[in-house]
Tab-separated table of C-alpha atoms in Angstrom:
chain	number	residue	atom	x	y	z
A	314	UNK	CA	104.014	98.275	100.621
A	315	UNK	CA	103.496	94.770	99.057
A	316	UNK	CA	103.852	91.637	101.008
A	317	UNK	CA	106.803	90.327	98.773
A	318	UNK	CA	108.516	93.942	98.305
A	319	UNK	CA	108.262	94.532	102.216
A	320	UNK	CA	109.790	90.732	102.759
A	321	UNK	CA	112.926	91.202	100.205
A	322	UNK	CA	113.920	94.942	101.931
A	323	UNK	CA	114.072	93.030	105.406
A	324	UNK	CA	115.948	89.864	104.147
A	325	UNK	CA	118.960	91.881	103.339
A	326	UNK	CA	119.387	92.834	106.989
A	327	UNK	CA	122.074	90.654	108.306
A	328	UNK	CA	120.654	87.972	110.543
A	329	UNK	CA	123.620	88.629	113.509
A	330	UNK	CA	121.339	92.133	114.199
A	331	UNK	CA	118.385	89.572	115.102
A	332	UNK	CA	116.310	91.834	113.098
A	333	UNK	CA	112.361	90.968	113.558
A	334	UNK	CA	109.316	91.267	111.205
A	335	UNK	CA	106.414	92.179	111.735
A	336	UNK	CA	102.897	91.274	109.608
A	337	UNK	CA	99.313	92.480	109.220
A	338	UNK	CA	96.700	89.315	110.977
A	339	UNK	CA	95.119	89.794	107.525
A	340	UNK	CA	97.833	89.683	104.834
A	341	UNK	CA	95.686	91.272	102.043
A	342	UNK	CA	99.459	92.309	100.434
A	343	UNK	CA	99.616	95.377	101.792
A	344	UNK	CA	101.379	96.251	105.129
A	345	UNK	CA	100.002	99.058	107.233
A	346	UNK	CA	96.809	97.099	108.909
A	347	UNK	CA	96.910	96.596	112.518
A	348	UNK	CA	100.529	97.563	112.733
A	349	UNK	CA	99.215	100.436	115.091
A	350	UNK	CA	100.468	99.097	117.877
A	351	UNK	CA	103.874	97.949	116.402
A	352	UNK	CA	104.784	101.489	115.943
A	353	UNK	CA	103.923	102.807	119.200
A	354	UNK	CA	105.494	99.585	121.187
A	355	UNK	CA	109.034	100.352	119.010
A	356	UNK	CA	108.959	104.133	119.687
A	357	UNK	CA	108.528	102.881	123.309
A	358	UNK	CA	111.417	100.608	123.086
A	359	UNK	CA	113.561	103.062	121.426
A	360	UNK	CA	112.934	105.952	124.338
A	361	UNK	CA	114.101	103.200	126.627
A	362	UNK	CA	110.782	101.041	127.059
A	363	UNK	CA	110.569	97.162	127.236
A	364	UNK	CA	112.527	95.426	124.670
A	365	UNK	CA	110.181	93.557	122.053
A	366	UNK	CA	109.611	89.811	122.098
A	367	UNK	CA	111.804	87.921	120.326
A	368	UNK	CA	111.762	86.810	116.760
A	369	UNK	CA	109.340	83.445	116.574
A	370	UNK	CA	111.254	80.326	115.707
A	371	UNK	CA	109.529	78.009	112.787
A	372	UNK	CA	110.133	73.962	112.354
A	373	UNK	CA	108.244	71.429	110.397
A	374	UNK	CA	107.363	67.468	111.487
A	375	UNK	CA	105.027	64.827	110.902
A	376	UNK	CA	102.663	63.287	112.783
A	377	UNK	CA	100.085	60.967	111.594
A	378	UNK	CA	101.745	61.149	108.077
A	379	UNK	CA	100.893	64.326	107.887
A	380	UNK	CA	102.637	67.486	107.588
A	381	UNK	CA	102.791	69.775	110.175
A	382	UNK	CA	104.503	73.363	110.680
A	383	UNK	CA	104.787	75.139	114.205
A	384	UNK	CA	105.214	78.526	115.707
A	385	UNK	CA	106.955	78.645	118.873
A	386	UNK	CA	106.830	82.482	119.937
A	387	UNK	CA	109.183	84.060	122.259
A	388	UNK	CA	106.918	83.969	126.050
A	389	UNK	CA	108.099	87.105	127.485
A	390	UNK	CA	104.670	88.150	126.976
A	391	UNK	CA	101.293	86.833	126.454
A	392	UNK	CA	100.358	85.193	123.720
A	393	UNK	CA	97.194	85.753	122.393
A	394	UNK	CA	97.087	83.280	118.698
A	395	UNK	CA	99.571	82.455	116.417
A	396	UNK	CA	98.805	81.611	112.698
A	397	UNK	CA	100.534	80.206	109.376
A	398	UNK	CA	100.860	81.935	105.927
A	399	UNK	CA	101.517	79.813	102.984
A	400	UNK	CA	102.127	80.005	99.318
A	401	UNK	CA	103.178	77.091	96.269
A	402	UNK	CA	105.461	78.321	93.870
A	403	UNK	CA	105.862	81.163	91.804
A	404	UNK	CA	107.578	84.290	91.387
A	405	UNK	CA	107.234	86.760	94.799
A	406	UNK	CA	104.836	88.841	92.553
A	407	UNK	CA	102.737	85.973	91.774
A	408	UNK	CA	102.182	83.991	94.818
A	409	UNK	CA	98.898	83.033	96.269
A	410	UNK	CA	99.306	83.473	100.292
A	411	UNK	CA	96.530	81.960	102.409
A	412	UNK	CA	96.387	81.614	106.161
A	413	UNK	CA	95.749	79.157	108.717
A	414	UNK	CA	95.017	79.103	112.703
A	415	UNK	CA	97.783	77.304	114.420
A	416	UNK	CA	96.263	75.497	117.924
A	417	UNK	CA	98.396	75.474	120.703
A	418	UNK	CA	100.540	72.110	122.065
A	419	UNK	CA	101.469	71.216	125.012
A	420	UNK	CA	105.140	72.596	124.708
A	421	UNK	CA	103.630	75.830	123.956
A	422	UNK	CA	104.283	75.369	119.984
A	423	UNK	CA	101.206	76.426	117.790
A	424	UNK	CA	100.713	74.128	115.315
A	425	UNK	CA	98.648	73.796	111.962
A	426	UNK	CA	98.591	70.894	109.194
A	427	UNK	CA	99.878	72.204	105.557
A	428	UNK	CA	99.369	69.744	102.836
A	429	UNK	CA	102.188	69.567	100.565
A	430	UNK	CA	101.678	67.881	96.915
A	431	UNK	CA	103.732	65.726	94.439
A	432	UNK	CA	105.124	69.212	92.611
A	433	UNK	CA	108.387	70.528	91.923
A	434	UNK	CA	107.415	73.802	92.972
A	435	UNK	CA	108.456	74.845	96.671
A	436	UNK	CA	106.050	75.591	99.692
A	437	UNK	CA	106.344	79.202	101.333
A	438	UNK	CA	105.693	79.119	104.652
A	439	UNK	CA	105.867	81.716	107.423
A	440	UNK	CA	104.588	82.238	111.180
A	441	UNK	CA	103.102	84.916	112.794
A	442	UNK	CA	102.768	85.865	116.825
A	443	UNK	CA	100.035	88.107	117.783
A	444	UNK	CA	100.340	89.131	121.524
A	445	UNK	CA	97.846	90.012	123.943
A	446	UNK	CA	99.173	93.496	124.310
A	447	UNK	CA	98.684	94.245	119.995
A	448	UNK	CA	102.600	93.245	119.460
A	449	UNK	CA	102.834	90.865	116.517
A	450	UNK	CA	106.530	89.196	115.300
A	451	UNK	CA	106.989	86.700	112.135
A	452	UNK	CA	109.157	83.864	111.575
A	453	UNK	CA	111.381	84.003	108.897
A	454	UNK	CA	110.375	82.429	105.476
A	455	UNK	CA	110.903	78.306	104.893
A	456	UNK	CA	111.177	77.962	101.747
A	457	UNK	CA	111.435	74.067	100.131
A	458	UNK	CA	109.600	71.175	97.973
A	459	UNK	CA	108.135	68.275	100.128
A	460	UNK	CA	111.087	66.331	98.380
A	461	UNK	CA	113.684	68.410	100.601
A	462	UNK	CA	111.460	68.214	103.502
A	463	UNK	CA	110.964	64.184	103.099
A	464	UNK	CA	107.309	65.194	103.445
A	465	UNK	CA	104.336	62.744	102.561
A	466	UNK	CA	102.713	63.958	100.044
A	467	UNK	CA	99.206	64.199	98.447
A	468	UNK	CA	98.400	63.701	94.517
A	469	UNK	CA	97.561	67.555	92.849
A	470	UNK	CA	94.485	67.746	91.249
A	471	UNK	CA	93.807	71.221	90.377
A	472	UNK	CA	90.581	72.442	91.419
A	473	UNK	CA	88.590	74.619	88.822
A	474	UNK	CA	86.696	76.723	91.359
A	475	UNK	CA	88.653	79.423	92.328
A	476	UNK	CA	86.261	81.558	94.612
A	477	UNK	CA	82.524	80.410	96.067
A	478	UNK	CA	80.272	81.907	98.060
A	479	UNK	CA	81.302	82.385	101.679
A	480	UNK	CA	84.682	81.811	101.078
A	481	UNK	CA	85.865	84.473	103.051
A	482	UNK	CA	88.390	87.493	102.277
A	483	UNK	CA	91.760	85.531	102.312
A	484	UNK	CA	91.711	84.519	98.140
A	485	UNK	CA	91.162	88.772	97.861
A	486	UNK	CA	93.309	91.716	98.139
A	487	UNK	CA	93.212	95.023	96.281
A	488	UNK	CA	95.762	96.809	93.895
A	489	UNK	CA	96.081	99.960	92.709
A	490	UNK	CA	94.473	101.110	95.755
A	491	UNK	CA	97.421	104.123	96.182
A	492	UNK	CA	96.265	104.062	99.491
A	493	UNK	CA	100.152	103.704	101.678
A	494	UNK	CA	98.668	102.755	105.262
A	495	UNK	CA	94.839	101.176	105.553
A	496	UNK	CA	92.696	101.852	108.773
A	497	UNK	CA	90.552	99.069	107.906
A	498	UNK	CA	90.741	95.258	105.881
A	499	UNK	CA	90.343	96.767	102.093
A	500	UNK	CA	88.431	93.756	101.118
A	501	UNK	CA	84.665	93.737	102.496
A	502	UNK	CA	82.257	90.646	102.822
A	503	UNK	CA	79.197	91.704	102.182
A	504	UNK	CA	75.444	90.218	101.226
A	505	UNK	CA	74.255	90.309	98.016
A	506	UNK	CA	70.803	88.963	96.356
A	507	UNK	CA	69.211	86.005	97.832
A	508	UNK	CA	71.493	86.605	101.025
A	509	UNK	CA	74.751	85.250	98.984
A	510	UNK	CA	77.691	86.622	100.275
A	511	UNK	CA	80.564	88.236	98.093
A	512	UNK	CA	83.479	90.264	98.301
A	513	UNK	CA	84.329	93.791	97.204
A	514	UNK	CA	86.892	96.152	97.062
A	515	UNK	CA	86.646	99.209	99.726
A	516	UNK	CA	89.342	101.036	97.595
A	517	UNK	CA	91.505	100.229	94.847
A	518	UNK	CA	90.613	97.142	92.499
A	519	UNK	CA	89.551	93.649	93.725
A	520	UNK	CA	92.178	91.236	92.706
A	521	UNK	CA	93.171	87.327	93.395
A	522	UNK	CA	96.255	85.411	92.932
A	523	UNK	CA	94.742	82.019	92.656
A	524	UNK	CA	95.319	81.273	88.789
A	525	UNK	CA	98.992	81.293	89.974
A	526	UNK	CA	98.540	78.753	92.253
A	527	UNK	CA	99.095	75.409	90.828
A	528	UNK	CA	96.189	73.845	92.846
A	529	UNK	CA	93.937	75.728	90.544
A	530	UNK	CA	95.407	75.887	87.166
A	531	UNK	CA	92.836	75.917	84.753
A	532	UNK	CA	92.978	73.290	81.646
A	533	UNK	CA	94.175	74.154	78.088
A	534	UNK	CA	90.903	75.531	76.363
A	535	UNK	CA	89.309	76.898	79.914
A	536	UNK	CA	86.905	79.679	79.769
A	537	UNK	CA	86.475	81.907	83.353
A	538	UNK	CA	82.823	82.633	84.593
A	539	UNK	CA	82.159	85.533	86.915
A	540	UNK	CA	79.492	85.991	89.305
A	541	UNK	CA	78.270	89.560	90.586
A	542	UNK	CA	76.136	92.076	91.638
A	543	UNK	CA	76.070	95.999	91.702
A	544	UNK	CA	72.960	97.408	92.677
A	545	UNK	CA	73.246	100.496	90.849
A	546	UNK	CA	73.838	100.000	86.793
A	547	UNK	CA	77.671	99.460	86.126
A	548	UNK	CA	80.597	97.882	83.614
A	549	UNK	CA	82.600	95.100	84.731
A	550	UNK	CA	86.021	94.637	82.877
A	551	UNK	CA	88.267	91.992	83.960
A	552	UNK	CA	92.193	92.589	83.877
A	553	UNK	CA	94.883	89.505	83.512
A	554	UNK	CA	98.680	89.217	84.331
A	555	UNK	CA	100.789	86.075	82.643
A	556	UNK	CA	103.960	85.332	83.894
A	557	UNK	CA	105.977	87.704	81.292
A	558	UNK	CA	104.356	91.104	83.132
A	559	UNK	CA	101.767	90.996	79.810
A	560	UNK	CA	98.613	92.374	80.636
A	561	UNK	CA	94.930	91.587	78.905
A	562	UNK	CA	91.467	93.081	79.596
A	563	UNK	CA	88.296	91.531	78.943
A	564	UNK	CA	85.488	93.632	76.884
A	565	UNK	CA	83.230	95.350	79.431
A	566	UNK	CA	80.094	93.390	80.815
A	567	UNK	CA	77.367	95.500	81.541
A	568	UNK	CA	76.144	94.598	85.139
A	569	UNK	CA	71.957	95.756	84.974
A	570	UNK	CA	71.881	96.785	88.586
A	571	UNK	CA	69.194	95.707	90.959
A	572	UNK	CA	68.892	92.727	92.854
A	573	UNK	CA	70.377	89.826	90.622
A	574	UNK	CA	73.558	87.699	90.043
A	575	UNK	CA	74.944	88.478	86.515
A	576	UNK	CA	77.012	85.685	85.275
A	577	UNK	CA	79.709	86.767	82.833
A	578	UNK	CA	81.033	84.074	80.794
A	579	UNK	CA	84.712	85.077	79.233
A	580	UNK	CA	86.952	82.572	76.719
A	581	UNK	CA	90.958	83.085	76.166
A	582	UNK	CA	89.951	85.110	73.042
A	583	UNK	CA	87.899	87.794	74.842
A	584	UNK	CA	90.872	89.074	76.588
A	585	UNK	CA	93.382	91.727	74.358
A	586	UNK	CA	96.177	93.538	74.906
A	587	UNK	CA	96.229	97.245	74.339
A	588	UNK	CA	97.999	96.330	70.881
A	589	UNK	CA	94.563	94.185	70.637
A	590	UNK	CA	97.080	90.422	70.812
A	591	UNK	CA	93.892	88.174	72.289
A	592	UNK	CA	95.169	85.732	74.693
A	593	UNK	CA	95.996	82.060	73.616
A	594	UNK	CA	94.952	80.311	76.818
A	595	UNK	CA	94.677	81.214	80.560
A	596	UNK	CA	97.686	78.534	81.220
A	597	UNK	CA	100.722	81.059	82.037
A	598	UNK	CA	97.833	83.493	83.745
A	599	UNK	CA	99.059	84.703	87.581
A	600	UNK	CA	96.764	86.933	88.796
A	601	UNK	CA	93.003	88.537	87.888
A	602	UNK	CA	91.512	92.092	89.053
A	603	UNK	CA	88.719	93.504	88.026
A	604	UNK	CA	88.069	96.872	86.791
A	605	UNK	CA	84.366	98.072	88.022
A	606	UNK	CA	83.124	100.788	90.686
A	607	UNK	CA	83.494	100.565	94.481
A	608	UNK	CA	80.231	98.728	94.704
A	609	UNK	CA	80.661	95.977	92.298
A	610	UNK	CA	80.595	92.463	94.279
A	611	UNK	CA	81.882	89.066	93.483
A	612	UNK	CA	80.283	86.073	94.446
A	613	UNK	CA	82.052	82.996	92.834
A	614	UNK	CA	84.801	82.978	89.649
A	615	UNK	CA	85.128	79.106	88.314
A	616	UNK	CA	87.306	77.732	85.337
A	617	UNK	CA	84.589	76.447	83.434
């Protein structure tokens, strides 16, 4: 299940049930990781075990002016971390989630800074609870602009790199995987060339969210360069989603295999439809993926 589809099922439960969610620690947009435990802890509660914690509460305040958002789990049992998901804008499909560490207060609140900008779009934000015995529980969804939340607010300037090396797995997940419950993250860090580390896809296709996001919009006229590595010979193709559901692909780049970077350099025009339309610009573009074999890895993608 997606993130977002998962999300809209549970918020039609009526909140006088006191319904409770509960989240991967890695979001990745797929539900199923790590929710082991879950399982087995319900199944005990519904045979009569120990009711589950519950449901985490979520507020937002300012300190320093800056914006803050805090978890403050249920302590019926032990909290092991808490930690903050956030997205800007954008339709459920297109959103770019990323994650924060919240550090615990002294009233027992976890607590994490969350920039918000001078945009009309809304801020997403959720909590999660991890517990020492595997139990995790979310808050429910805030959804509003810093305007509604009288929040101080930074200037946006969009940022052109959308992935660098070392940046971690959170800007990654994988579609098309048609995989329903993962043992494992589905996005791998591993070292390339040179010891520069990249991501990859374990199954499905590596994809990003980030040209959604409106801190890293490209400009009108942007070309998107690609770095990556396979180390057997391969064809990378790049695929593209704009707001409308229309999808491009890019020509195929052939990758030479061995250890080197490859730097694929793509313009608006390289991408077609499957009626061959090229795209205009990369302006109304959501999300990216990219169409390669399982060992195909990704070391930086930048609006250029």
């Amino acid at each position: 299940f997606s993130f977002e589809g998962f999300y809209e099922i549970f918020a039609r439960i009526p909140a006088e049930t006191g319904g409770v969610m509960s989240m991967s620690a890695n979001l990745c947009r797929e539900v199923g990781f790590a929710e082991a435990r879950d399982i087995e802890l319900f199944f005990e509660y519904l045979t009569g075990g120990a009711a589950p914690p519950n449901r985490p509460a979520i507020r937002f305040s300012v300190s320093d002016d800056k914006p803050y958002f805090s978890v403050k789990p249920d302590p019926a049992r032990p909290v092991k971390r808490c930690a903050l998901f956030y997205a800007y804008g954008g339709a459920a499909r297109d959103r770019n989630w990323e994650r924060k560490e919240a550090f615990m207060s002294a009233d027992g609140e976890y607590i994490a800074n969350i920039d918000c900008y001078d945009i009309p779009d809304p801020l997403y934000v959720y909590g999660a609870a991890y517990y020492e015995d595997g139990f995790s529980l979310c808050t429910r969804v805030l959804k509003k602009t810093a305007a509604e939340l009288n929040a101080p607010v930074k200037r946006l300037v969009p940022s052109h790199l959308l992935y660098a090396p070392g940046g971690g797995r959170d800007s990654f997940t994988t579609v098309d995987s048609r995989v329903l419950i993962h043992y494992k993250d589905n996005v791998e860090r591993v070292s390339g060339p040179l010891g520069i580390e990249g991501v990859r896809a374990a199954t499905g296709k590596l994809a990003a969210f980030k040209p959604g996001d409106p801190r890293f919009s490209p400009l009108r006229g942007s070309a998107i360069q690609i770095n990556a590595y396979s180390a057997a010979p391969a064809g990378l193709v790049v695929g593209l989603r704009d707001g409308k559901g229309v999808v491009y692909y890019s020509k195929e780049t052939p990758l030479c295999g061995g250890e080197i970077w490859q730097k694929a350099a793509l313009d608006a025009a390289a991408f077609k439809t499957a009626q061959k339309t090229a795209l205009v610009d990369f302006s109304d573009i959501k999300a990216l993926w990219f169409e390669a074999p399982a060992g195909v890895v990704v070391s930086s993608i930048i609006w250029t």
